[in-house]
């Protein structure tokens, strides 16, 4: 079953698209996105925050900004693939209940199954901390440094069934310096992410 309740529509500042954000960690991207929505007439509005773990620091932004926020953790099912599918069903059900129209991944560290992706195709967006197709996967900064790259960046893309392979919507370049560590580079890239993601979402939601 794909998203059942509403036809895809254009968001506007008068009637923004209802966004659900999936996180796994600190949520600096989530916070930047919400601040953007609050300070600019925007075609998207965050209506729900879901983390895949209860210890994610980013969950606190729910209380800070008065937005429903919750952890939906992996259910206790022995079979790994059934566990993953059930987990995604729980998330999907919550998104539907909250009438979410677009799912935004912001530091969500799980790979979504083709089943979930199919349900949300065209309504599922991610930001990845490299200039894709370079350095896909969970270790983009390490891979860029190991490669001796002088430039990296971030990519906003639609999510398809592959890992970081969906249609690229926009990219922003970030320099790498010889003295960089993974942590230093990650912070520099995050700054670029925080500027790029809200704007690209605005563009995407209003089309
Ligand atoms: C970001 O760099 C994002 O691109 C990557 O994970 C990081 C999440 O950071 N997938 P935060 O949780 O938003 O601070």
PDB file of C-alpha atoms and ligand atoms in Angstrom:
ATOM      1  CA  UNK A   1       0.000   0.000   0.000  1.00  0.00           C
ATOM      2  CA  UNK A   2       1.434   3.367  -0.934  1.00  0.00           C
ATOM      3  CA  UNK A   3       0.669   6.572   0.924  1.00  0.00           C
ATOM      4  CA  UNK A   4      -3.127   6.373   0.838  1.00  0.00           C
ATOM      5  CA  UNK A   5      -4.673   9.508   2.151  1.00  0.00           C
ATOM      6  CA  UNK A   6      -3.837  12.302  -0.186  1.00  0.00           C
ATOM      7  CA  UNK A   7      -2.644  12.974  -3.716  1.00  0.00           C
ATOM      8  CA  UNK A   8       0.787  14.554  -4.016  1.00  0.00           C
ATOM      9  CA  UNK A   9       0.302  18.289  -3.931  1.00  0.00           C
ATOM     10  CA  UNK A  10       2.319  21.428  -4.073  1.00  0.00           C
ATOM     11  CA  UNK A  11       3.209  23.068  -0.772  1.00  0.00           C
ATOM     12  CA  UNK A  12       2.991  26.809  -0.327  1.00  0.00           C
ATOM     13  CA  UNK A  13       3.784  29.212   2.455  1.00  0.00           C
ATOM     14  CA  UNK A  14       0.064  29.481   3.194  1.00  0.00           C
ATOM     15  CA  UNK A  15      -0.356  25.700   3.204  1.00  0.00           C
ATOM     16  CA  UNK A  16       3.015  24.007   3.678  1.00  0.00           C
ATOM     17  CA  UNK A  17       3.607  20.286   3.118  1.00  0.00           C
ATOM     18  CA  UNK A  18       3.524  18.244   6.297  1.00  0.00           C
ATOM     19  CA  UNK A  19       7.015  16.882   6.849  1.00  0.00           C
ATOM     20  CA  UNK A  20       8.107  13.974   9.030  1.00  0.00           C
ATOM     21  CA  UNK A  21      11.804  13.909   9.917  1.00  0.00           C
ATOM     22  CA  UNK A  22      13.691  10.705  10.692  1.00  0.00           C
ATOM     23  CA  UNK A  23      16.846  11.008  12.773  1.00  0.00           C
ATOM     24  CA  UNK A  24      19.278   8.746  14.630  1.00  0.00           C
ATOM     25  CA  UNK A  25      21.585  11.131  16.488  1.00  0.00           C
ATOM     26  CA  UNK A  26      22.287  14.709  17.476  1.00  0.00           C
ATOM     27  CA  UNK A  27      19.806  16.300  15.107  1.00  0.00           C
ATOM     28  CA  UNK A  28      21.761  19.443  14.216  1.00  0.00           C
ATOM     29  CA  UNK A  29      20.280  19.204  10.712  1.00  0.00           C
ATOM     30  CA  UNK A  30      16.803  18.793  12.122  1.00  0.00           C
ATOM     31  CA  UNK A  31      17.255  21.868  14.298  1.00  0.00           C
ATOM     32  CA  UNK A  32      18.547  23.934  11.354  1.00  0.00           C
ATOM     33  CA  UNK A  33      15.569  22.868   9.265  1.00  0.00           C
ATOM     34  CA  UNK A  34      13.026  23.793  11.908  1.00  0.00           C
ATOM     35  CA  UNK A  35      14.712  27.158  12.525  1.00  0.00           C
ATOM     36  CA  UNK A  36      14.540  27.840   8.798  1.00  0.00           C
ATOM     37  CA  UNK A  37      10.842  26.974   8.719  1.00  0.00           C
ATOM     38  CA  UNK A  38      10.196  29.296  11.641  1.00  0.00           C
ATOM     39  CA  UNK A  39      12.080  32.243  10.216  1.00  0.00           C
ATOM     40  CA  UNK A  40      11.189  32.064   6.507  1.00  0.00           C
ATOM     41  CA  UNK A  41       7.884  31.732   4.705  1.00  0.00           C
ATOM     42  CA  UNK A  42       8.364  28.104   3.809  1.00  0.00           C
ATOM     43  CA  UNK A  43       6.583  25.453   1.715  1.00  0.00           C
ATOM     44  CA  UNK A  44       7.280  22.754   4.323  1.00  0.00           C
ATOM     45  CA  UNK A  45       6.512  22.404   8.004  1.00  0.00           C
ATOM     46  CA  UNK A  46       7.813  19.788  10.420  1.00  0.00           C
ATOM     47  CA  UNK A  47       4.903  17.965  12.023  1.00  0.00           C
ATOM     48  CA  UNK A  48       6.624  14.852  13.379  1.00  0.00           C
ATOM     49  CA  UNK A  49      10.084  13.720  14.498  1.00  0.00           C
ATOM     50  CA  UNK A  50      10.925  10.038  14.749  1.00  0.00           C
ATOM     51  CA  UNK A  51      14.186   8.551  15.954  1.00  0.00           C
ATOM     52  CA  UNK A  52      15.119   4.899  15.626  1.00  0.00           C
ATOM     53  CA  UNK A  53      16.614   5.053  19.127  1.00  0.00           C
ATOM     54  CA  UNK A  54      15.484   6.551  22.399  1.00  0.00           C
ATOM     55  CA  UNK A  55      18.910   7.996  23.207  1.00  0.00           C
ATOM     56  CA  UNK A  56      19.068  10.254  20.138  1.00  0.00           C
ATOM     57  CA  UNK A  57      19.882  13.736  21.416  1.00  0.00           C
ATOM     58  CA  UNK A  58      17.921  15.261  18.539  1.00  0.00           C
ATOM     59  CA  UNK A  59      14.642  14.121  20.101  1.00  0.00           C
ATOM     60  CA  UNK A  60      14.881  17.055  22.486  1.00  0.00           C
ATOM     61  CA  UNK A  61      14.143  19.449  19.636  1.00  0.00           C
ATOM     62  CA  UNK A  62      10.595  18.123  19.704  1.00  0.00           C
ATOM     63  CA  UNK A  63      10.041  19.660  23.147  1.00  0.00           C
ATOM     64  CA  UNK A  64      12.098  22.750  22.243  1.00  0.00           C
ATOM     65  CA  UNK A  65       9.940  23.516  19.204  1.00  0.00           C
ATOM     66  CA  UNK A  66       6.678  21.966  20.364  1.00  0.00           C
ATOM     67  CA  UNK A  67       6.617  19.286  17.671  1.00  0.00           C
ATOM     68  CA  UNK A  68       5.601  15.674  18.409  1.00  0.00           C
ATOM     69  CA  UNK A  69       8.789  13.607  18.734  1.00  0.00           C
ATOM     70  CA  UNK A  70       9.208   9.948  19.544  1.00  0.00           C
ATOM     71  CA  UNK A  71      11.537   7.001  19.391  1.00  0.00           C
ATOM     72  CA  UNK A  72      10.377   3.965  17.464  1.00  0.00           C
ATOM     73  CA  UNK A  73      12.963   1.323  18.219  1.00  0.00           C
ATOM     74  CA  UNK A  74      13.505  -2.042  16.568  1.00  0.00           C
ATOM     75  CA  UNK A  75      10.883  -4.468  17.870  1.00  0.00           C
ATOM     76  CA  UNK A  76      12.001  -7.616  19.684  1.00  0.00           C
ATOM     77  CA  UNK A  77      11.738 -10.135  16.901  1.00  0.00           C
ATOM     78  CA  UNK A  78      14.477 -12.721  16.452  1.00  0.00           C
ATOM     79  CA  UNK A  79      14.380 -12.901  12.685  1.00  0.00           C
ATOM     80  CA  UNK A  80      16.476  -9.925  11.491  1.00  0.00           C
ATOM     81  CA  UNK A  81      14.638  -9.240   8.272  1.00  0.00           C
ATOM     82  CA  UNK A  82      11.207  -9.547   9.888  1.00  0.00           C
ATOM     83  CA  UNK A  83      12.415  -7.203  12.628  1.00  0.00           C
ATOM     84  CA  UNK A  84      13.451  -4.598  10.076  1.00  0.00           C
ATOM     85  CA  UNK A  85      10.212  -4.848   8.108  1.00  0.00           C
ATOM     86  CA  UNK A  86       8.101  -4.615  11.276  1.00  0.00           C
ATOM     87  CA  UNK A  87      10.131  -1.604  12.437  1.00  0.00           C
ATOM     88  CA  UNK A  88       9.477   0.167   9.165  1.00  0.00           C
ATOM     89  CA  UNK A  89       5.790  -0.716   9.343  1.00  0.00           C
ATOM     90  CA  UNK A  90       5.589   0.919  12.765  1.00  0.00           C
ATOM     91  CA  UNK A  91       7.255   4.040  11.395  1.00  0.00           C
ATOM     92  CA  UNK A  92       5.051   4.039   8.308  1.00  0.00           C
ATOM     93  CA  UNK A  93       1.882   3.728  10.398  1.00  0.00           C
ATOM     94  CA  UNK A  94       2.911   6.673  12.549  1.00  0.00           C
ATOM     95  CA  UNK A  95       3.696   8.781   9.486  1.00  0.00           C
ATOM     96  CA  UNK A  96       0.286   7.985   8.037  1.00  0.00           C
ATOM     97  CA  UNK A  97      -1.506   8.696  11.324  1.00  0.00           C
ATOM     98  CA  UNK A  98       0.201  12.081  11.424  1.00  0.00           C
ATOM     99  CA  UNK A  99      -0.789  12.771   7.795  1.00  0.00           C
ATOM    100  CA  UNK A 100       2.824  13.237   6.757  1.00  0.00           C
ATOM    101  CA  UNK A 101       3.263  14.083   3.092  1.00  0.00           C
ATOM    102  CA  UNK A 102       7.034  14.055   2.763  1.00  0.00           C
ATOM    103  CA  UNK A 103       9.611  12.059   4.713  1.00  0.00           C
ATOM    104  CA  UNK A 104      12.918  13.818   5.313  1.00  0.00           C
ATOM    105  CA  UNK A 105      15.917  11.775   6.410  1.00  0.00           C
ATOM    106  CA  UNK A 106      18.294  13.869   8.490  1.00  0.00           C
ATOM    107  CA  UNK A 107      21.110  11.740   9.841  1.00  0.00           C
ATOM    108  CA  UNK A 108      18.930   8.617   9.809  1.00  0.00           C
ATOM    109  CA  UNK A 109      21.440   5.808   9.977  1.00  0.00           C
ATOM    110  CA  UNK A 110      19.383   2.865   8.692  1.00  0.00           C
ATOM    111  CA  UNK A 111      19.025   1.720   5.149  1.00  0.00           C
ATOM    112  CA  UNK A 112      15.347   1.616   4.308  1.00  0.00           C
ATOM    113  CA  UNK A 113      14.002  -1.497   2.633  1.00  0.00           C
ATOM    114  CA  UNK A 114      12.716  -1.433  -0.959  1.00  0.00           C
ATOM    115  CA  UNK A 115       9.252  -2.091   0.498  1.00  0.00           C
ATOM    116  CA  UNK A 116       9.311   1.155   2.502  1.00  0.00           C
ATOM    117  CA  UNK A 117      10.972   3.113  -0.297  1.00  0.00           C
ATOM    118  CA  UNK A 118       8.307   2.011  -2.769  1.00  0.00           C
ATOM    119  CA  UNK A 119       5.537   3.293  -0.503  1.00  0.00           C
ATOM    120  CA  UNK A 120       7.152   6.726  -0.259  1.00  0.00           C
ATOM    121  CA  UNK A 121       8.763   7.038  -3.674  1.00  0.00           C
ATOM    122  CA  UNK A 122       9.139  10.676  -4.662  1.00  0.00           C
ATOM    123  CA  UNK A 123       8.264  11.667  -1.091  1.00  0.00           C
ATOM    124  CA  UNK A 124      11.446  10.449   0.578  1.00  0.00           C
ATOM    125  CA  UNK A 125      14.508  12.703   0.633  1.00  0.00           C
ATOM    126  CA  UNK A 126      17.957  12.357   2.154  1.00  0.00           C
ATOM    127  CA  UNK A 127      21.048  14.452   2.656  1.00  0.00           C
ATOM    128  CA  UNK A 128      24.378  12.701   2.343  1.00  0.00           C
ATOM    129  CA  UNK A 129      27.697  14.208   3.470  1.00  0.00           C
ATOM    130  CA  UNK A 130      29.650  13.874   0.216  1.00  0.00           C
ATOM    131  CA  UNK A 131      29.405  14.852  -3.417  1.00  0.00           C
ATOM    132  CA  UNK A 132      27.628  11.723  -4.609  1.00  0.00           C
ATOM    133  CA  UNK A 133      28.295   9.457  -6.411  1.00  0.00           C
ATOM    134  CA  UNK A 134      31.589   9.832  -4.535  1.00  0.00           C
ATOM    135  CA  UNK A 135      31.816   8.267  -1.093  1.00  0.00           C
ATOM    136  CA  UNK A 136      28.381   6.711  -0.550  1.00  0.00           C
ATOM    137  CA  UNK A 137      27.681   4.789   2.666  1.00  0.00           C
ATOM    138  CA  UNK A 138      28.233   5.464   6.338  1.00  0.00           C
ATOM    139  CA  UNK A 139      31.899   6.594   6.247  1.00  0.00           C
ATOM    140  CA  UNK A 140      31.869   9.418   3.709  1.00  0.00           C
ATOM    141  CA  UNK A 141      34.295  11.708   5.576  1.00  0.00           C
ATOM    142  CA  UNK A 142      36.776   8.944   6.349  1.00  0.00           C
ATOM    143  CA  UNK A 143      36.637   7.808   2.733  1.00  0.00           C
ATOM    144  CA  UNK A 144      37.193  11.332   1.401  1.00  0.00           C
ATOM    145  CA  UNK A 145      40.204  11.860   3.690  1.00  0.00           C
ATOM    146  CA  UNK A 146      41.666   8.431   2.887  1.00  0.00           C
ATOM    147  CA  UNK A 147      41.293   9.248  -0.778  1.00  0.00           C
ATOM    148  CA  UNK A 148      43.301  12.467  -0.397  1.00  0.00           C
ATOM    149  CA  UNK A 149      40.370  14.472  -1.801  1.00  0.00           C
ATOM    150  CA  UNK A 150      40.665  18.261  -1.748  1.00  0.00           C
ATOM    151  CA  UNK A 151      36.965  18.877  -2.134  1.00  0.00           C
ATOM    152  CA  UNK A 152      33.939  17.156  -0.704  1.00  0.00           C
ATOM    153  CA  UNK A 153      30.479  18.455   0.157  1.00  0.00           C
ATOM    154  CA  UNK A 154      26.910  17.332   0.570  1.00  0.00           C
ATOM    155  CA  UNK A 155      24.156  16.042  -1.665  1.00  0.00           C
ATOM    156  CA  UNK A 156      20.396  16.228  -1.335  1.00  0.00           C
ATOM    157  CA  UNK A 157      18.805  13.350  -3.196  1.00  0.00           C
ATOM    158  CA  UNK A 158      15.623  11.387  -3.580  1.00  0.00           C
ATOM    159  CA  UNK A 159      15.827   7.976  -1.963  1.00  0.00           C
ATOM    160  CA  UNK A 160      15.552   4.953  -4.205  1.00  0.00           C
ATOM    161  CA  UNK A 161      16.121   1.260  -3.506  1.00  0.00           C
ATOM    162  CA  UNK A 162      19.927   1.586  -3.613  1.00  0.00           C
ATOM    163  CA  UNK A 163      22.327   3.081  -1.059  1.00  0.00           C
ATOM    164  CA  UNK A 164      22.741   6.802  -1.804  1.00  0.00           C
ATOM    165  CA  UNK A 165      21.914   6.239  -5.475  1.00  0.00           C
ATOM    166  CA  UNK A 166      18.670   8.213  -5.916  1.00  0.00           C
ATOM    167  CA  UNK A 167      18.214  11.227  -8.179  1.00  0.00           C
ATOM    168  CA  UNK A 168      20.392  14.133  -7.115  1.00  0.00           C
ATOM    169  CA  UNK A 169      18.476  17.343  -6.419  1.00  0.00           C
ATOM    170  CA  UNK A 170      21.361  19.604  -5.377  1.00  0.00           C
ATOM    171  CA  UNK A 171      24.924  19.625  -4.109  1.00  0.00           C
ATOM    172  CA  UNK A 172      27.175  22.019  -2.263  1.00  0.00           C
ATOM    173  CA  UNK A 173      30.968  21.876  -2.263  1.00  0.00           C
ATOM    174  CA  UNK A 174      33.164  22.076   0.835  1.00  0.00           C
ATOM    175  CA  UNK A 175      36.982  22.297   0.834  1.00  0.00           C
ATOM    176  CA  UNK A 176      39.177  19.756   2.610  1.00  0.00           C
ATOM    177  CA  UNK A 177      42.354  21.009   4.282  1.00  0.00           C
ATOM    178  CA  UNK A 178      45.495  18.997   5.025  1.00  0.00           C
ATOM    179  CA  UNK A 179      45.028  19.395   8.765  1.00  0.00           C
ATOM    180  CA  UNK A 180      41.441  18.062   8.728  1.00  0.00           C
ATOM    181  CA  UNK A 181      40.329  15.208  10.940  1.00  0.00           C
ATOM    182  CA  UNK A 182      37.067  13.343  10.371  1.00  0.00           C
ATOM    183  CA  UNK A 183      35.428  15.422  13.115  1.00  0.00           C
ATOM    184  CA  UNK A 184      36.627  18.786  11.790  1.00  0.00           C
ATOM    185  CA  UNK A 185      35.540  17.910   8.264  1.00  0.00           C
ATOM    186  CA  UNK A 186      32.183  16.617   9.473  1.00  0.00           C
ATOM    187  CA  UNK A 187      31.437  19.926  11.213  1.00  0.00           C
ATOM    188  CA  UNK A 188      32.389  21.939   8.114  1.00  0.00           C
ATOM    189  CA  UNK A 189      30.181  19.776   5.895  1.00  0.00           C
ATOM    190  CA  UNK A 190      27.298  20.014   8.369  1.00  0.00           C
ATOM    191  CA  UNK A 191      27.368  23.813   8.059  1.00  0.00           C
ATOM    192  CA  UNK A 192      26.892  23.441   4.298  1.00  0.00           C
ATOM    193  CA  UNK A 193      24.140  20.868   4.864  1.00  0.00           C
ATOM    194  CA  UNK A 194      22.238  23.202   7.148  1.00  0.00           C
ATOM    195  CA  UNK A 195      22.149  25.876   4.454  1.00  0.00           C
ATOM    196  CA  UNK A 196      21.412  23.574   1.523  1.00  0.00           C
ATOM    197  CA  UNK A 197      18.755  21.180   2.818  1.00  0.00           C
ATOM    198  CA  UNK A 198      16.010  23.648   3.849  1.00  0.00           C
ATOM    199  CA  UNK A 199      16.320  25.546   0.570  1.00  0.00           C
ATOM    200  CA  UNK A 200      16.239  22.452  -1.612  1.00  0.00           C
ATOM    201  CA  UNK A 201      13.228  21.169   0.318  1.00  0.00           C
ATOM    202  CA  UNK A 202      11.494  24.496  -0.257  1.00  0.00           C
ATOM    203  CA  UNK A 203      12.099  24.166  -3.948  1.00  0.00           C
ATOM    204  CA  UNK A 204      11.044  20.539  -4.099  1.00  0.00           C
ATOM    205  CA  UNK A 205       7.890  21.035  -2.017  1.00  0.00           C
ATOM    206  CA  UNK A 206       6.677  23.982  -4.033  1.00  0.00           C
ATOM    207  CA  UNK A 207       6.926  22.178  -7.406  1.00  0.00           C
TER     208      UNK A 207
HETATM  209  C1  LIG B   1      24.839  14.605   8.746  1.00  0.00           C
HETATM  210  O1  LIG B   1      26.136  14.915   8.328  1.00  0.00           O
HETATM  211  C2  LIG B   1      24.113  13.808   7.696  1.00  0.00           C
HETATM  212  O2  LIG B   1      24.424  14.177   6.394  1.00  0.00           O
HETATM  213  C3  LIG B   1      24.638  12.421   7.980  1.00  0.00           C
HETATM  214  O3  LIG B   1      24.648  12.332   9.381  1.00  0.00           O
HETATM  215  C4  LIG B   1      24.885  13.648   9.923  1.00  0.00           C
HETATM  216  C5  LIG B   1      23.784  13.896  10.919  1.00  0.00           C
HETATM  217  O4  LIG B   1      24.087  14.914  11.810  1.00  0.00           O
HETATM  218  N1  LIG B   1      23.858  11.405   7.325  1.00  0.00           N
HETATM  219  P1  LIG B   1      23.000  15.518  12.814  1.00  0.00           P
HETATM  220  O5  LIG B   1      22.387  14.351  13.573  1.00  0.00           O
HETATM  221  O6  LIG B   1      21.975  16.257  11.977  1.00  0.00           O
HETATM  222  O7  LIG B   1      23.778  16.437  13.712  1.00  0.00           O
END
